[in-house]
Short mmCIF file of C-alpha atoms and ligand atoms in Angstrom, two decimals:
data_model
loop_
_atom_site.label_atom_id
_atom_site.label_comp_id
_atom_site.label_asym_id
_atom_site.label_seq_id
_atom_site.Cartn_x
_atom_site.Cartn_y
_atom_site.Cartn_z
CA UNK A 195 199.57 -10.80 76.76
CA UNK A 196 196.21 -8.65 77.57
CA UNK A 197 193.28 -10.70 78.74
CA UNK A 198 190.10 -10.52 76.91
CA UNK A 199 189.02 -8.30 80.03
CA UNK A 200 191.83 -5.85 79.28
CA UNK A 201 190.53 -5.84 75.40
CA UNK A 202 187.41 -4.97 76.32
CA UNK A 203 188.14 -2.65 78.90
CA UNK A 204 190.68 -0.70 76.88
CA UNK A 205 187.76 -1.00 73.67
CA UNK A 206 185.03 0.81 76.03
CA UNK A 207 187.34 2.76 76.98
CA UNK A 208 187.81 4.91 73.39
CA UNK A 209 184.02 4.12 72.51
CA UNK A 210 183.10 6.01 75.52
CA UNK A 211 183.68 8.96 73.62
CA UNK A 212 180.60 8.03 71.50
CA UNK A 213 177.96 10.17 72.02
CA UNK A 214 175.52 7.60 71.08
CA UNK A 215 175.70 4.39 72.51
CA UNK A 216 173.81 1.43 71.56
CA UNK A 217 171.54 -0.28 74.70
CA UNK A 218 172.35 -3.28 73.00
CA UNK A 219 175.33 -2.99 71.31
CA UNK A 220 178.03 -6.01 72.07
CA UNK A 221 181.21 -5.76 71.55
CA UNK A 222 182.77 -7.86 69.18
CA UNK A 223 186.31 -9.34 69.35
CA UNK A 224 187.14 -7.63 65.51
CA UNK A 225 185.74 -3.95 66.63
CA UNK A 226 188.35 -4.56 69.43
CA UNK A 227 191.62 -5.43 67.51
CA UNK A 228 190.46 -2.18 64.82
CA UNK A 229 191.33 0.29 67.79
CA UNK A 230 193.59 2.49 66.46
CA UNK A 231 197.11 2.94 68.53
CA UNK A 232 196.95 6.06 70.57
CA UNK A 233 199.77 8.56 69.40
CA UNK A 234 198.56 12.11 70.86
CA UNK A 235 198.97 13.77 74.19
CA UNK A 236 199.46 12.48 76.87
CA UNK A 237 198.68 14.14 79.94
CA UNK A 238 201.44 13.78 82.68
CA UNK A 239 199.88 13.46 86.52
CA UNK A 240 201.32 13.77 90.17
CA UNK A 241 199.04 12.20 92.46
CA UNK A 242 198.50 13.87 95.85
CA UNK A 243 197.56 11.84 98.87
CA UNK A 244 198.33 8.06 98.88
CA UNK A 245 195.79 6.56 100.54
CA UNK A 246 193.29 3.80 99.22
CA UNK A 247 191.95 5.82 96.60
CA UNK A 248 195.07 6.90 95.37
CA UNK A 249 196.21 3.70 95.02
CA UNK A 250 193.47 2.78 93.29
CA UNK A 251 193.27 5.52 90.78
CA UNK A 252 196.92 4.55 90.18
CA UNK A 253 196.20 0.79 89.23
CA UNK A 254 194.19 1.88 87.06
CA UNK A 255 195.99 4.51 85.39
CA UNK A 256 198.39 1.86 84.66
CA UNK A 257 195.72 1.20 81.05
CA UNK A 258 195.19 4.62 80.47
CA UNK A 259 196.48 5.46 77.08
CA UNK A 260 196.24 9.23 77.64
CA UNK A 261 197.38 9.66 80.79
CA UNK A 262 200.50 8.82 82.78
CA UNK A 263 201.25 8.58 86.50
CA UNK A 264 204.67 10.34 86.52
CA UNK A 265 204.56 12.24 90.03
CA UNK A 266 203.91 11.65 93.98
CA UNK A 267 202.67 14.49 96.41
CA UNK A 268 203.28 12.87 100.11
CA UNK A 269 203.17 13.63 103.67
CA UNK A 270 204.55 10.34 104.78
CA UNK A 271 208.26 9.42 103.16
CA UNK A 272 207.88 6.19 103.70
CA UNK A 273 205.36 5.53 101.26
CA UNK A 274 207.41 7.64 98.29
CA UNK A 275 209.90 5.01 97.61
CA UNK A 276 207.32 1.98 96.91
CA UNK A 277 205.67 4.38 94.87
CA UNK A 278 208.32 5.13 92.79
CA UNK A 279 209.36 1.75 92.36
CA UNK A 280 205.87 0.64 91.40
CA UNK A 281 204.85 3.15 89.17
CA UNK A 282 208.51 3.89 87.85
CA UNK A 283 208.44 7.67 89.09
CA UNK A 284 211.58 9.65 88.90
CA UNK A 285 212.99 11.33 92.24
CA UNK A 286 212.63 14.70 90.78
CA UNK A 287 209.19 14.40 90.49
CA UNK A 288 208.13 13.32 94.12
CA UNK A 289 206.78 16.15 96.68
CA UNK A 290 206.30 16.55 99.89
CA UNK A 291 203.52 19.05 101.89
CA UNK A 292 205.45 22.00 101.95
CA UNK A 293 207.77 21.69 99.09
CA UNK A 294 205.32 20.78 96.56
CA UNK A 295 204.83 24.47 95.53
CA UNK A 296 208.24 23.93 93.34
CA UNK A 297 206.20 21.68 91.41
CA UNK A 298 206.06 25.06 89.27
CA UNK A 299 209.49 24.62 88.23
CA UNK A 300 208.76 20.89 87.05
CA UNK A 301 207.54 21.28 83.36
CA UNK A 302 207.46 16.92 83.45
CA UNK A 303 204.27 17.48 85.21
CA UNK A 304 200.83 18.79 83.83
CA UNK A 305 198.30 17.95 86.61
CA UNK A 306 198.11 17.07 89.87
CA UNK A 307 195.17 14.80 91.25
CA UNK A 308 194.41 15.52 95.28
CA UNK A 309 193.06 12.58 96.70
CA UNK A 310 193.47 14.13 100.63
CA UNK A 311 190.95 14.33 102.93
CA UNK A 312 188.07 16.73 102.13
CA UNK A 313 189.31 19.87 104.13
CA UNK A 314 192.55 19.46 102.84
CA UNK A 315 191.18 19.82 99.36
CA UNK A 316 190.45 23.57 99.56
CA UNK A 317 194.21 24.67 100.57
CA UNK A 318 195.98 22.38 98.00
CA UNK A 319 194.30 23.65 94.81
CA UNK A 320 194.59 27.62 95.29
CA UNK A 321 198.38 26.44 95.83
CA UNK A 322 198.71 24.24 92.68
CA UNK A 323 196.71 26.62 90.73
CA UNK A 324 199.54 29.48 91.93
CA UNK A 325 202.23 26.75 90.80
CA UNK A 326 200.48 27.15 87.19
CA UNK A 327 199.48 23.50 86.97
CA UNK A 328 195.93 21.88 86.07
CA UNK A 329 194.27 20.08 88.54
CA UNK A 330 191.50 17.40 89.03
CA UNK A 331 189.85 17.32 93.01
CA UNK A 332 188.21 14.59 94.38
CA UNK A 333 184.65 14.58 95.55
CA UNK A 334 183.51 16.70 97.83
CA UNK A 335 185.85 19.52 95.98
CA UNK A 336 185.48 21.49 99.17
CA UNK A 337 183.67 21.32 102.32
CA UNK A 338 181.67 24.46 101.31
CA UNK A 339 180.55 26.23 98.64
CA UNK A 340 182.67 29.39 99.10
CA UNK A 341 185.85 27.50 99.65
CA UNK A 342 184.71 25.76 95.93
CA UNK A 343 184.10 28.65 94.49
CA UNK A 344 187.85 30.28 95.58
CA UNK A 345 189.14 27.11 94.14
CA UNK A 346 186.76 27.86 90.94
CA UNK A 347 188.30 31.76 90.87
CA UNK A 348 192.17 30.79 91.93
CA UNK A 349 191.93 28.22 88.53
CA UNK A 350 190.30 30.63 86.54
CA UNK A 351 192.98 33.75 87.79
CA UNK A 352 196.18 31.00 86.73
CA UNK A 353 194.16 29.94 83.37
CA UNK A 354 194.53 26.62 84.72
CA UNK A 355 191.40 23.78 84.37
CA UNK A 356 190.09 22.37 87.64
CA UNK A 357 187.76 18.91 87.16
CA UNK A 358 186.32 17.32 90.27
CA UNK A 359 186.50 13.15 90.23
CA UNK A 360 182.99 12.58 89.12
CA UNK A 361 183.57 9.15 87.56
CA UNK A 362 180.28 8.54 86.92
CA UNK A 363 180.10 10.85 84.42
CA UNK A 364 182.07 8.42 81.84
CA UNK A 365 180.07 5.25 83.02
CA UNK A 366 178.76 3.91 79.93
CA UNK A 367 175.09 2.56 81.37
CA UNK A 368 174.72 6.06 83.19
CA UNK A 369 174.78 7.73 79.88
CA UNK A 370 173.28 5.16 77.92
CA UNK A 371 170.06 6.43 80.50
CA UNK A 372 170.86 10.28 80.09
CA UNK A 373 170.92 9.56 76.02
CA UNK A 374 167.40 7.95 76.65
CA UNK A 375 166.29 10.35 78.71
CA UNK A 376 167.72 12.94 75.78
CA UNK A 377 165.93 11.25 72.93
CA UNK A 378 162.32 11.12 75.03
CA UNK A 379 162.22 7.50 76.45
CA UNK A 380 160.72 8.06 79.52
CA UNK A 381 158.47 10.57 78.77
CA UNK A 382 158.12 13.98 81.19
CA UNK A 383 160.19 13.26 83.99
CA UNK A 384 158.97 13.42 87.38
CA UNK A 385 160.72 10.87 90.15
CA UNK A 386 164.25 10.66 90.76
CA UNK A 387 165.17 8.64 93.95
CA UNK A 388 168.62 8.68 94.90
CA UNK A 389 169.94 6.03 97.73
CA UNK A 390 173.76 6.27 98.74
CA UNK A 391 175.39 4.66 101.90
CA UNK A 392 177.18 2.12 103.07
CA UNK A 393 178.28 1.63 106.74
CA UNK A 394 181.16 2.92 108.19
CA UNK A 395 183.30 0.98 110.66
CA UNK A 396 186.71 2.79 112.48
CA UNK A 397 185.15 5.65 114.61
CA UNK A 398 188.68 7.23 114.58
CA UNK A 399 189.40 7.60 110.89
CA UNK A 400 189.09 10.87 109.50
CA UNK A 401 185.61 10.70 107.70
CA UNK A 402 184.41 11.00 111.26
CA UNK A 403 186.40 13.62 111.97
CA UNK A 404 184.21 17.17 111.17
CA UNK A 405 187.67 19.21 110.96
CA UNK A 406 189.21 16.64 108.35
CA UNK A 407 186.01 15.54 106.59
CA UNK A 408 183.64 18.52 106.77
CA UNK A 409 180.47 17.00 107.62
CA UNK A 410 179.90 13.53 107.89
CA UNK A 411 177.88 10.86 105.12
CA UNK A 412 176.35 13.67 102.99
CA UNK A 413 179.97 14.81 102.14
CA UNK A 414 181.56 11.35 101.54
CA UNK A 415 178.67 9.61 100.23
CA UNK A 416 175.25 11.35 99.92
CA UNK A 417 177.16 13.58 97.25
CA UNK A 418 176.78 10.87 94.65
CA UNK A 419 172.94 10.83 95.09
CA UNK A 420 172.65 14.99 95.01
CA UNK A 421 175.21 14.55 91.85
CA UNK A 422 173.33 11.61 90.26
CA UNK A 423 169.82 13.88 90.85
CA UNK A 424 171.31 16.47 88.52
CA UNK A 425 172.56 14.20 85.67
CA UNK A 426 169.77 11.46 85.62
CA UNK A 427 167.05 13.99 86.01
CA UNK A 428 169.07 16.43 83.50
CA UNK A 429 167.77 20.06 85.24
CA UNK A 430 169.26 22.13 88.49
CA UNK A 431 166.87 21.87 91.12
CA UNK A 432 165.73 24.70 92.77
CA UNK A 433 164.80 23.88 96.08
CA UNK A 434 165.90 21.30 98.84
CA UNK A 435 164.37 20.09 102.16
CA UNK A 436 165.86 17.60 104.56
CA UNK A 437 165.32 15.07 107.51
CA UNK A 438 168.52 14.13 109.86
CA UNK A 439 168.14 10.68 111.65
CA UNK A 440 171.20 9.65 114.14
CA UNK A 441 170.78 6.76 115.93
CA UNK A 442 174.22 7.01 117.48
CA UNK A 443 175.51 10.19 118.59
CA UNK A 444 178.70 9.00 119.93
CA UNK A 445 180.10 7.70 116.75
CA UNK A 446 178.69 10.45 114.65
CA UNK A 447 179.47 13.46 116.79
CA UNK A 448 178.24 17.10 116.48
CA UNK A 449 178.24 18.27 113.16
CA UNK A 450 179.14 14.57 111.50
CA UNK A 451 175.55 13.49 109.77
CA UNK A 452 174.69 9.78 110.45
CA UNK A 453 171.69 10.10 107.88
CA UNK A 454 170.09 12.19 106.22
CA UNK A 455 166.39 12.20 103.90
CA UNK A 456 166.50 14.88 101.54
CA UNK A 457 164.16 16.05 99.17
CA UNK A 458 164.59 18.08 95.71
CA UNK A 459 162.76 19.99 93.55
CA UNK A 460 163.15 20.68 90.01
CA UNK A 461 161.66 23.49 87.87
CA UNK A 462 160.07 20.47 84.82
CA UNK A 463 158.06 19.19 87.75
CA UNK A 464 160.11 16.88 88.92
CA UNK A 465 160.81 15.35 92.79
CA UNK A 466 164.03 13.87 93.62
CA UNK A 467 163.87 11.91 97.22
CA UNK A 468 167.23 10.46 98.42
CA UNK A 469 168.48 9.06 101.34
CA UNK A 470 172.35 9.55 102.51
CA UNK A 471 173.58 6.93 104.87
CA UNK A 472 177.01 5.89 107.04
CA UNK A 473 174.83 3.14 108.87
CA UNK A 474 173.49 0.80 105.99
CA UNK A 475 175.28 -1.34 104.23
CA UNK A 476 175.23 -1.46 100.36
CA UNK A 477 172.80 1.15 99.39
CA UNK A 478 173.41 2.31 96.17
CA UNK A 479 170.27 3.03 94.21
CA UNK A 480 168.71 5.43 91.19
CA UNK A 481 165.56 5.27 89.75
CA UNK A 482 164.16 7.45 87.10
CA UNK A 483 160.78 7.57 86.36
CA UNK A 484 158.96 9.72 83.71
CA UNK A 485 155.38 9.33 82.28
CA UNK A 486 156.25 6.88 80.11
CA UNK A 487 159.24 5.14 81.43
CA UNK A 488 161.88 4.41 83.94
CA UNK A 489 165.53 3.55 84.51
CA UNK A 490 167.19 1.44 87.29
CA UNK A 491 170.75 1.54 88.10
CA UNK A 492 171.75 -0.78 91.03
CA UNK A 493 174.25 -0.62 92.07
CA UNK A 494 174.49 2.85 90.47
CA UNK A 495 178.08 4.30 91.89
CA UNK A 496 179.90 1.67 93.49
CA UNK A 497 183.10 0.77 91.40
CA UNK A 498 181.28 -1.69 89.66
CA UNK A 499 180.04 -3.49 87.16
CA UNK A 500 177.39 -0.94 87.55
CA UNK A 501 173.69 -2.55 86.77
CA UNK A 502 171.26 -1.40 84.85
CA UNK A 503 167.86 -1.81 82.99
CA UNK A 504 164.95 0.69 81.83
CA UNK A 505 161.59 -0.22 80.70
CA UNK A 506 163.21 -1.13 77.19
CA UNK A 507 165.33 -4.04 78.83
CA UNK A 508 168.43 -4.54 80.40
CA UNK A 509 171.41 -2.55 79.78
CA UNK A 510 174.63 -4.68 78.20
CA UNK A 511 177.16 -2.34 78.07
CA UNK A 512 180.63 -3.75 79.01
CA UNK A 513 182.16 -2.67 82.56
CA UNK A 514 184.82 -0.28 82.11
CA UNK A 515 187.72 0.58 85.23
CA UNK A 516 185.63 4.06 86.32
CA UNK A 517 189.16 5.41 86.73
CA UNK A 518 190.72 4.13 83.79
CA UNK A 519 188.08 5.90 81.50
CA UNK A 520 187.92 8.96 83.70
CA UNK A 521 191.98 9.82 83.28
CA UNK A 522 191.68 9.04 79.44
CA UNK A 523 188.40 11.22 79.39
CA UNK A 524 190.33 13.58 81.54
CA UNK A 525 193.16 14.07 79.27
CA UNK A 526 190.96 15.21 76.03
CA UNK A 527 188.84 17.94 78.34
CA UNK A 528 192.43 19.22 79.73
CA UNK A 529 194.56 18.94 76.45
CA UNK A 530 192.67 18.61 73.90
CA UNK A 531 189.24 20.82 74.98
CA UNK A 532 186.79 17.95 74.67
CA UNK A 533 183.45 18.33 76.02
CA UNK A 534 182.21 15.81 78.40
CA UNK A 535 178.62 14.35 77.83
CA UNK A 536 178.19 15.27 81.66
CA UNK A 537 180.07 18.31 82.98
CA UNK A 538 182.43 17.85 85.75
CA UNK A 539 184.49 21.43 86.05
CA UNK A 540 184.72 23.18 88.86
CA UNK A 541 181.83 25.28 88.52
CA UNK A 542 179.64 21.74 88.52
CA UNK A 543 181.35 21.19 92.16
CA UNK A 544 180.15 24.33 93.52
CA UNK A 545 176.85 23.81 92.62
CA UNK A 546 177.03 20.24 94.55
CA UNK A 547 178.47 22.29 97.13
CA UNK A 548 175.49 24.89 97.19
CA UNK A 549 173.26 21.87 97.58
CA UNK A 550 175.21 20.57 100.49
CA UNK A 551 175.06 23.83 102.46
CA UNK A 552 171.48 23.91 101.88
CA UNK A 553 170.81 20.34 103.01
CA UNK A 554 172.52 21.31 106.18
CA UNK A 555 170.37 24.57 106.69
CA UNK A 556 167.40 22.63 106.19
CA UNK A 557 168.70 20.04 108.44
CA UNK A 558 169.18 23.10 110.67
CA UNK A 559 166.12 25.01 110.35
CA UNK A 560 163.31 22.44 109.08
CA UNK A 561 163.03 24.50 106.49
CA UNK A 562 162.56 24.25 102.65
CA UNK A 563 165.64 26.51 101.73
CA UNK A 564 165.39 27.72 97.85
CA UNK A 565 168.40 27.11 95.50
CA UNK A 566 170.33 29.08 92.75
CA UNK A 567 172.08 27.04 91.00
P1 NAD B 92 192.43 7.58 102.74
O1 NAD B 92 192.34 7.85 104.20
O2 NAD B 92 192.56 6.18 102.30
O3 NAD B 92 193.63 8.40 102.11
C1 NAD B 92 193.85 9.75 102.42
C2 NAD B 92 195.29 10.11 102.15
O4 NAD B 92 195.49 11.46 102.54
C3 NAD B 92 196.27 9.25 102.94
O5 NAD B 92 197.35 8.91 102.14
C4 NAD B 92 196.73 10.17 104.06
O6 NAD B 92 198.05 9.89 104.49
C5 NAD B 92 196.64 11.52 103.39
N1 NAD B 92 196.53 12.62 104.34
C6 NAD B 92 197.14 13.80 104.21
N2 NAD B 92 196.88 14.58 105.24
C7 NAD B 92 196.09 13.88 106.08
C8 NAD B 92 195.47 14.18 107.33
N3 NAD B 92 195.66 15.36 107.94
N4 NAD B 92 194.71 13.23 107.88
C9 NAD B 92 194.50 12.04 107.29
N5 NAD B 92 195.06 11.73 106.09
C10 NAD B 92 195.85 12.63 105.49
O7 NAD B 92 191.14 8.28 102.09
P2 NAD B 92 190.56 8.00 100.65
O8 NAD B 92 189.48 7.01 100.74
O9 NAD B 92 191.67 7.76 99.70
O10 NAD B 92 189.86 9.41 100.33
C11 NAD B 92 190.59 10.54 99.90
C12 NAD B 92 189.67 11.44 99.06
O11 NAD B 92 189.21 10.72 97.93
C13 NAD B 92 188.44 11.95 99.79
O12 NAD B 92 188.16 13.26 99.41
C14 NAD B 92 187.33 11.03 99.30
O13 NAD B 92 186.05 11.62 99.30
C15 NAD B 92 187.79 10.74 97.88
N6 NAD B 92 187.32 9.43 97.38
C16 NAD B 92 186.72 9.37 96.18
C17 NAD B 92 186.26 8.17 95.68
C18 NAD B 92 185.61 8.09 94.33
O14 NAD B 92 185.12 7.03 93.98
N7 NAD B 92 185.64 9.15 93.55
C19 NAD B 92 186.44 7.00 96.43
C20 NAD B 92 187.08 7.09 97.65
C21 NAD B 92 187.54 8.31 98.12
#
């Protein structure tokens, strides 16, 4: 029998899809049991790369209702069979690295999710773009902005959709604060500050490594402040200056960034000032602040519950599993051509991209470097 929990979590689920969403709307047990059972598409995925956040995104696919885990993409055999045994996943539909271009032939699968190390993102989507099959990319998409924007041009040559893993953009108290923002609440807005970082222990795993993770925290973590500055402040900035800070330049070696300050600015007059860490632990900040208001989420990315409050009050909104309501979400934009309140295509991970390369060059040069988003 589902717990409560699962009720509630499968309920926020479907009323995510509300444009409009209450700040103090509770849930009650009756709106819960009127959910309608799901009988459309379903969208069948192969998940590539096994690791911790493939695992996790599997869990929680488990109470999707729109999406199925069906398929495996794996370098390492061992893992395949617990996979298929825990998730129920027919032989014919597990890959390896060099096979998994046959996944063209395999008309059980729709999309496949790569959850690989960064660098490793680029290669894999031009090839399961070629193999004719959607494809959602996890955060960074690339480790620059040309590589995103051949992965942006190879999706668009197979008429396939490409969506980068930006869970956030389904998190109910996030766009509670962008509908607020929306409808005036706060007034002009002029301060954004973005903190992200948390601090990173194994020197040898690969988000230390520049070939495997392309940078260091601004690629892993600082993304979800440069992200976050675009959808709380709800313009593309147009330029970006930035600080670098390493205190230890044995674990973060040449070319992996320990910490960096970065600045943004936004053509309404807005300032965005964030901070991108692999040395503190638990920083996970926003604040918006306009002329006549301002909006708190902490934590504001961390798998949650997420936190929140604005001048109005607290927000109430029930936690949802990010990755639960991201696959369901998923499903609509790829089958169905639903709209996401926040974007989250491709194109949306190039322009985090742009941002990144620019963060470096001002890292680089000291200088403020313009952006065109
Ligand atoms: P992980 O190390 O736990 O898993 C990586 C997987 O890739 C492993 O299964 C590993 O075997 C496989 N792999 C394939 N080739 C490899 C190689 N050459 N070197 C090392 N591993 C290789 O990492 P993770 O935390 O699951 O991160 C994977 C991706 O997911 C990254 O791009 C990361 O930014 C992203 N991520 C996103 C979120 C989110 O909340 N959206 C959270 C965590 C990670």
């Amino acid at each position: 029998m589902s717990s409560r929990r699962d009720f509630l979590q499968k309920f926020a689920a479907s009323a995510i899809a509300w444009p409009v969403l209450n700040q103090y709307h509770t849930v009650s047990l009756s709106e819960i049991h009127d959910q309608q059972p799901y009988d459309g598409p379903i969208l069948k995925v192969a998940i590539m790369g096994l690791g911790s956040y493939g695992t996790r995104v599997a869990e929680a696919m488990k109470d999707c209702k729109k999406a199925k885990l069906v398929g495996v993409i794996s370098g390492t055999p061992s893992k395949i069979p617990t996979w298929q045994k825990k998730y129920d996943i027919p032989e014919k539909n597990c890959y390896n690295y060099e096979n998994y271009d046959k996944i063209k032939d395999n008309p059980d699968i729709d999309a496949v999710y790569v959850i690989t190390p960064n660098s490793l993102h680029h290669e894999a989507v031009l090839r399961l773009a070629k193999a004719g099959k959607h494809v959602i990319c996890e955060k960074p998409m690339a480790i620059s902005a040309q590589q995103g924007q051949e992965m942006v041009d190879a999706c668009k040559a197979a008429n396939v959709k490409l969506l980068i893993g930006y869970r956030m953009h389904f998190e109910p108290k996030t766009l509670e604060i962008i509908k607020m923002r929306n409808e005036g609440e706060f007034g002009k807005i002029l301060f954004f500050q973005g903190l992200s970082g948390f601090r990173i222990g194994d020197p040898t795993q690969w988000r230390l490594n520049k070939e495997l993770a392309g940078g260091g925290a601004m690629m892993d973590i600082g993304i979800y402040s440069i992200n976050g500055a675009r959808y709380m402040v709800g313009e593309e900035p147009f330029w970006v200056s930035a600080q670098e800070t390493k205190n230890d330049p044995v674990k973060f070696k040449e070319g992996v960034d320990e910490t960096i300050q970065f600045q943004l600015g936004f053509p309404g007059g807005a300032v965005a000032s964030c901070l991108s860490t692999y040395s503190m632990r638990n920083l996970d900040r926003f604040f918006l602040n306009g002329e006549n208001g301002f909006a708190e989420l902490l934590p504001a990315t961390g798998y949650g519950p997420i936190k929140g409050r604005t001048n109005k009050g607290e927000l109430t909104h029930p936690h949802v599993t990010h990755q639960t309501v991201q696959m369901d979400e998923m499903s609509d934009i790829i089958l169905q051509g639903k709209q996401p309140i926040v974007p989250l295509d491709g194109e949306e991970g190039v322009k985090d991209m742009k941002i990144i390369d620019a963060i470096y060059k001002a890292v680089r040069t000291g200088n403020k470097i313009p952006l065109n988003l």
